Short mmCIF file of C-alpha atoms in Angstrom, two decimals:
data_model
loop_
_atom_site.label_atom_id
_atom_site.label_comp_id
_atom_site.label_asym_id
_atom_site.label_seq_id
_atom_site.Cartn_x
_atom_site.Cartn_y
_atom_site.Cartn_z
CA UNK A 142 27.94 2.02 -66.08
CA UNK A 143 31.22 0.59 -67.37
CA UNK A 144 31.89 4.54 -68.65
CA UNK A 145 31.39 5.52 -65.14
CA UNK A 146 33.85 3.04 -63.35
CA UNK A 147 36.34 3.73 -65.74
CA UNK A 148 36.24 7.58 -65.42
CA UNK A 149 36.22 7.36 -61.66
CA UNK A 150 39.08 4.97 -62.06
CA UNK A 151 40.61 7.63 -63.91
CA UNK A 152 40.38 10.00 -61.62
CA UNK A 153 41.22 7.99 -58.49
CA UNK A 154 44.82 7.27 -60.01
CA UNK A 155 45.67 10.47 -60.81
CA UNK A 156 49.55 11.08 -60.86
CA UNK A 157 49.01 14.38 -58.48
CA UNK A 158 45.90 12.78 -56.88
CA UNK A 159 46.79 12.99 -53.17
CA UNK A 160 45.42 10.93 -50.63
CA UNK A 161 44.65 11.19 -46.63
CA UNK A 162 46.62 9.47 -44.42
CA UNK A 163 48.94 8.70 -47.04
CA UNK A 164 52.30 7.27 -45.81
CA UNK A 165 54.72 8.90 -47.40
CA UNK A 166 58.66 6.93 -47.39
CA UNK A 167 61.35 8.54 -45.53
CA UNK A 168 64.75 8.41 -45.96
CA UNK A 169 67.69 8.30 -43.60
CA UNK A 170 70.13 11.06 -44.51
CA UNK A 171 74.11 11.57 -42.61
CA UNK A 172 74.63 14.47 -40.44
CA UNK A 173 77.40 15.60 -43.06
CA UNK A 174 74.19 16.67 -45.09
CA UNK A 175 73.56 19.37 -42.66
CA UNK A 176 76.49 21.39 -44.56
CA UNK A 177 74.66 20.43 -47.87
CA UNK A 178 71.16 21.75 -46.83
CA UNK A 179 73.05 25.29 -45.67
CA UNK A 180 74.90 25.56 -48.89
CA UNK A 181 71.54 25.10 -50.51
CA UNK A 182 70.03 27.30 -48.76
CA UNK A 183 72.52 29.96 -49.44
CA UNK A 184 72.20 29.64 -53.35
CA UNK A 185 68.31 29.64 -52.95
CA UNK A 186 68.65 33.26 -51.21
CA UNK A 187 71.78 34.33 -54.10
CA UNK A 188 69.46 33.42 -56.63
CA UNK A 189 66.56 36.29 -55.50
CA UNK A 190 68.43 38.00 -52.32
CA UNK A 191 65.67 40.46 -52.55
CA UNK A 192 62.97 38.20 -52.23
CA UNK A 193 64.27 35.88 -49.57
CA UNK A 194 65.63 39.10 -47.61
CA UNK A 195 62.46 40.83 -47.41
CA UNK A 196 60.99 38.19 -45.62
CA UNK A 197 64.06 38.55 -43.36
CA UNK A 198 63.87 41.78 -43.21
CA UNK A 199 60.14 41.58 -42.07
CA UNK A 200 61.15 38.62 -39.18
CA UNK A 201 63.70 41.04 -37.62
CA UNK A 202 61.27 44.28 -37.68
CA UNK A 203 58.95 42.03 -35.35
CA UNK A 204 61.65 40.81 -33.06
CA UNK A 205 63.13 44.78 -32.81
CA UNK A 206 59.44 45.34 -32.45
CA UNK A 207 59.16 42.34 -29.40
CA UNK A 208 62.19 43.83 -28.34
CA UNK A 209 60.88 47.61 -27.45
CA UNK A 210 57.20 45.91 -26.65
CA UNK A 211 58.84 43.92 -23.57
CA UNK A 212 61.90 45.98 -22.41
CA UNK A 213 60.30 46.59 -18.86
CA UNK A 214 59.21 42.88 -19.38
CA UNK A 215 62.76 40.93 -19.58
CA UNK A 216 61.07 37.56 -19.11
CA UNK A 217 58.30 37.48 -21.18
CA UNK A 218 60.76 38.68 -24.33
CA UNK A 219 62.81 35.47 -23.44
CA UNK A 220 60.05 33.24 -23.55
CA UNK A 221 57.80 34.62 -26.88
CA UNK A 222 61.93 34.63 -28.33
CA UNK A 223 61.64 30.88 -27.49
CA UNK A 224 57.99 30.19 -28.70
CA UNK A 225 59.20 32.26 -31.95
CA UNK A 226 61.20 29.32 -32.67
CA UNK A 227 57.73 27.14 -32.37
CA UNK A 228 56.01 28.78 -34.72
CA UNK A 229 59.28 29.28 -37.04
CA UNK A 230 58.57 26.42 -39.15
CA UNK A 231 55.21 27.82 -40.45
CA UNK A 232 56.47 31.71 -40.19
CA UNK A 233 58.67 30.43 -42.98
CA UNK A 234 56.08 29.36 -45.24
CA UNK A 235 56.57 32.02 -48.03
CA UNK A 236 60.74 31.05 -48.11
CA UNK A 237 59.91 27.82 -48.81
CA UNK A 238 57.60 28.70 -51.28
CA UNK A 239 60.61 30.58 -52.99
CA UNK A 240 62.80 27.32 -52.97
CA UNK A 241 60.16 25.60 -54.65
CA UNK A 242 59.42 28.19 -56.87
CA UNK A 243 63.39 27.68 -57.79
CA UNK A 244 62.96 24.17 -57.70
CA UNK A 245 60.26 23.97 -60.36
CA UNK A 246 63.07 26.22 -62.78
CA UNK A 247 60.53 29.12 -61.88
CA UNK A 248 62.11 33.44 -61.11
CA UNK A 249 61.41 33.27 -56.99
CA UNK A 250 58.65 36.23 -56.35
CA UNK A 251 57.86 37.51 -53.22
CA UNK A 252 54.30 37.47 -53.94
CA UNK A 253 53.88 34.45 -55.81
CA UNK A 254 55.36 32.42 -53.01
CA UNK A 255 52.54 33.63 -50.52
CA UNK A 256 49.48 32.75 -52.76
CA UNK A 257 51.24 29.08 -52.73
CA UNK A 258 49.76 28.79 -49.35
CA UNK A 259 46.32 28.75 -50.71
CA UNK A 260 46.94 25.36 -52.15
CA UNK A 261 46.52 23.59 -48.96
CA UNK A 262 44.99 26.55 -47.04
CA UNK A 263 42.67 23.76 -44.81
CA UNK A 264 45.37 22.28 -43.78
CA UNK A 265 47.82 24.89 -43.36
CA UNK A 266 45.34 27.17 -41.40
CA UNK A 267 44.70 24.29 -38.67
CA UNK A 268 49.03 23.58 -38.45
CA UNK A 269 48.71 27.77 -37.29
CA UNK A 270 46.57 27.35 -34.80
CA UNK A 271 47.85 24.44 -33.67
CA UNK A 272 51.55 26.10 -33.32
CA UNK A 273 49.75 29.51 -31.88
CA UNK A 274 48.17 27.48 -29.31
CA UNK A 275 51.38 25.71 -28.39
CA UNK A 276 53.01 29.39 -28.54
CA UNK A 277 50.82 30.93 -26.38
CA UNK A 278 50.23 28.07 -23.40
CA UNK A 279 54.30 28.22 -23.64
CA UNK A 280 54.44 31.93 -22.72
CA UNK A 281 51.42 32.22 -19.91
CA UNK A 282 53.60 28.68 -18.27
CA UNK A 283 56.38 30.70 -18.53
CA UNK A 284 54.98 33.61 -17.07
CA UNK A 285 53.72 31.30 -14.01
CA UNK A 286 57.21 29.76 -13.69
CA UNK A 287 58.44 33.37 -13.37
CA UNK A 288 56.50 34.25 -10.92
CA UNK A 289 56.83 31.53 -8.78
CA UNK A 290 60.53 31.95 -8.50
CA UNK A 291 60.86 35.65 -8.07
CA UNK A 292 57.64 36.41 -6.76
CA UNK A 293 58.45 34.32 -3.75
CA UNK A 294 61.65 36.50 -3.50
CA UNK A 295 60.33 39.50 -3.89
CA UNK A 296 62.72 40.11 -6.64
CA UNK A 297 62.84 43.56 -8.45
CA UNK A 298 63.61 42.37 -12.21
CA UNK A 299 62.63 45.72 -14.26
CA UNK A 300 64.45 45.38 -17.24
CA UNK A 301 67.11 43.78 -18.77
CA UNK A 302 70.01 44.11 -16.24
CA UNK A 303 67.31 43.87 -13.66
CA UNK A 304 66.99 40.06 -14.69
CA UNK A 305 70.41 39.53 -14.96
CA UNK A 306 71.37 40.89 -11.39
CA UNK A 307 68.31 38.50 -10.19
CA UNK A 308 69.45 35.52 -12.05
CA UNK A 309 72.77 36.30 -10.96
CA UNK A 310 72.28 37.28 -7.08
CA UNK A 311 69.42 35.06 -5.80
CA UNK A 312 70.04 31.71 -4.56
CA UNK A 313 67.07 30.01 -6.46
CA UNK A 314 68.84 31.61 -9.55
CA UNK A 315 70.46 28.52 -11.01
CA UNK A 316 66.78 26.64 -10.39
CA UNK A 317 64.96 28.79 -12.31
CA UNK A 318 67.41 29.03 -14.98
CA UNK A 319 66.71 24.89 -15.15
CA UNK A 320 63.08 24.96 -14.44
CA UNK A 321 62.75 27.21 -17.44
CA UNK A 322 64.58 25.81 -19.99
CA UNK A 323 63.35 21.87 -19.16
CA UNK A 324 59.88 23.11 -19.65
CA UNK A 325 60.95 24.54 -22.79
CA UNK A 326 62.99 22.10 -24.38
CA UNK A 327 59.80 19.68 -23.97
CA UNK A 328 58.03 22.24 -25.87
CA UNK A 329 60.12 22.49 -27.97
CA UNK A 330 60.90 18.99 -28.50
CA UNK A 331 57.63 18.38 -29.66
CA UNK A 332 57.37 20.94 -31.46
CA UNK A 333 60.68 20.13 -34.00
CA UNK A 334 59.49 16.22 -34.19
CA UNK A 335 56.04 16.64 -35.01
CA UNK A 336 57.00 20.15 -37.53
CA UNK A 337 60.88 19.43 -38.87
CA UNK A 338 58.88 18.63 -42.24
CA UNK A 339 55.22 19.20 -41.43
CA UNK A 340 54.93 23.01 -43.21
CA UNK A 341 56.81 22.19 -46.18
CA UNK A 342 55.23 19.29 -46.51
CA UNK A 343 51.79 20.78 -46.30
CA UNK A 344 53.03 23.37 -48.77
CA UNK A 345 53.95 21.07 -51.53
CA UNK A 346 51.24 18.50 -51.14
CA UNK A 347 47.60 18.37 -50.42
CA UNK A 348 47.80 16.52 -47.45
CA UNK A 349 46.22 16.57 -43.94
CA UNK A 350 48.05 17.33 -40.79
CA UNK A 351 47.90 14.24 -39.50
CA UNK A 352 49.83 12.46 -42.43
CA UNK A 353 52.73 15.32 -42.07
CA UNK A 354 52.83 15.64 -38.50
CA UNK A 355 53.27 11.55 -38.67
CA UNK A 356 55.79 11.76 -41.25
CA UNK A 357 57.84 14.69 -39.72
CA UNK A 358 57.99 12.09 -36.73
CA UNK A 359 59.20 9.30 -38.49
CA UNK A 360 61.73 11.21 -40.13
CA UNK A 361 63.25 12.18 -36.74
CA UNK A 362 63.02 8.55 -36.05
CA UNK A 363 64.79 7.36 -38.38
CA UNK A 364 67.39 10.07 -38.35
CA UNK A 365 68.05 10.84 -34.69
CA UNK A 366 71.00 12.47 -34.82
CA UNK A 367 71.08 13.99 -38.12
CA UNK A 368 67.81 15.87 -36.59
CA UNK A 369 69.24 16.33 -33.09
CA UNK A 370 72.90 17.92 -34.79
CA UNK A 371 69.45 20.01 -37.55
CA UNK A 372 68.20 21.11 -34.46
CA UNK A 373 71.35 22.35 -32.28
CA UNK A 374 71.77 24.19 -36.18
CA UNK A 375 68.60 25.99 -35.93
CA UNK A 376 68.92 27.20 -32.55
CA UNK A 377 72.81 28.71 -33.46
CA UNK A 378 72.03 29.99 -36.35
CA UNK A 379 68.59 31.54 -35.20
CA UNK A 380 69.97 32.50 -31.53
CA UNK A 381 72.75 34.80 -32.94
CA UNK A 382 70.29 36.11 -34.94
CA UNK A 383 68.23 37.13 -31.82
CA UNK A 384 71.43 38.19 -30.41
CA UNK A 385 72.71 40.72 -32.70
CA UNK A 386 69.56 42.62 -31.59
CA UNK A 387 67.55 40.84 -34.12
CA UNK A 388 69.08 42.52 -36.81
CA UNK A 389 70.60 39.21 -37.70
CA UNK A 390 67.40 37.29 -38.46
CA UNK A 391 67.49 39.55 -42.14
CA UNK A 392 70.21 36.56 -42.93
CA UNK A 393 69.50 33.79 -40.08
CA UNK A 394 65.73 33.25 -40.64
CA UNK A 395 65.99 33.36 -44.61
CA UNK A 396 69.25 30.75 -44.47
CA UNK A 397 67.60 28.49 -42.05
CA UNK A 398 64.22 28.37 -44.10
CA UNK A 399 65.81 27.27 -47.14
CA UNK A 400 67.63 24.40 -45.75
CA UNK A 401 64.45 23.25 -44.15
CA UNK A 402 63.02 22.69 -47.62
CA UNK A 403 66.03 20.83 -48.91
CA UNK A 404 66.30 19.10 -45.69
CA UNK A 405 62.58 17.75 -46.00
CA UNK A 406 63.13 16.82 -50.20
CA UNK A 407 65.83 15.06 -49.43
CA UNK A 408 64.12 12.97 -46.12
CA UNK A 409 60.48 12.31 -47.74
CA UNK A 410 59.82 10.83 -51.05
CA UNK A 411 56.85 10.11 -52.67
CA UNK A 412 54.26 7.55 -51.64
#
């Protein structure tokens, strides 16, 4: 019996043991680290461009993709450009991988940073379908605030420039424009404080959701504007990424990913 209680005590302190619910310390970092976190992120893609820009490669071959998809659809690309930046932090899984492949003193592969997601796959898979679920209710709202606004005009917006003129001509223009973007930045409010840590996190430990989605918040808590400045970041950085008909996100989405990893090692410590 005493064998027993000593091997379970064994096992039950385990250095890598990790537990549910675990609360996990979080540190307050300055807003000047925001430079740090982009300059690591750089040397993280230097150190295997080819990795790291494969994945970017593959992130602007699906916007192009969007892109032609929704042409005659102006709207709807606008709003699943916006939910992209929902699901972003768990699209990036495989870059952070690759920073803490370079982290451990390990050569970043493409490969070998996707089977890292099997670690945690539980967890991981539920954070998914969580964010697609958040993506999609996003883009059908968005398609109902559209609607509402130039539906009740009787607004021609086929294409592009077709949207613009709209935007531009009608007199609820100005309303939409805010109706849209509120909505949004709720959704995406919620999604950057319960995710600005939650996929690395998940990635590196075995934890549930619950413990990361809690600890993403309190890091935003106790860092609100070093988050809200992170935030404003990701947008830039990812926006003129969009902007440069996607072709940008090769660098943007790569850059960004990487300083999400440092940004999270250098907010959450160990229990």
């Amino acid at each position: 019996m005493t064998q027993i209680a000593s091997k379970s005590a064994s096992v039950s302190t385990a250095p890598h043991a990790e537990q549910l619910f675990t609360s996990y310390p979080v540190q307050h970092v300055e807003p000047a680290a925001i430079m740090r976190w982009l300059r690591q992120g750089w040397a993280d893609i230097k150190a295997n461009p080819s990795a790291s820009l494969t994945y970017g490669i593959i992130f602007a071959l699906v916007g192009i993709l969007m892109s032609m998809v929704s042409a005659a659809n102006p709207a709807f690309f606008v709003a699943a450009s916006t939910g992209f930046l929902l699901v972003g932090p768990f699209l990036a899984l495989g870059l952070y991988g690759l920073s803490r492949q370079l982290e451990q003193g390990q050569t970043p592969r493409f490969w070998s940073s996707l089977s890292s997601i099997q670690e945690n796959a539980i967890s991981l898979g539920l954070y998914a379908v969580i964010l697609g679920m958040i993506m999609v209710f996003w883009v059908r709202l968005s398609a109902v605030i559209t609607g509402i606004f130039f539906n009740q005009m009787s607004v021609d917006i086929e294409g592009y420039a077709g949207l613009w003129n709209a935007l531009v001509t009608m007199e609820q223009g100005w309303m939409f424009i805010l109706a849209f973007f509120s909505i949004g930045l709720l959704f995406a409010l919620f999604a950057f404080m319960t995710g600005v840590v939650t996929a690395p996190m998940l990635l590196e430990r075995k934890v549930d959701i619950v413990t990361a989605a809690a600890t993403s918040i309190r890091a935003v808590q106790k860092n609100p504007l070093t988050m809200l400045l992170w935030a404003l970041t990701i947008t830039v950085v990812i926006g003129l990424g969009i902007a440069t008909f996607d072709l940008g996100l090769i660098i943007a989405m790569p850059l960004i990913a990487h300083a999400s990893w440092h940004a999270y090692r250098d907010m959450v410590k160990d229990a």
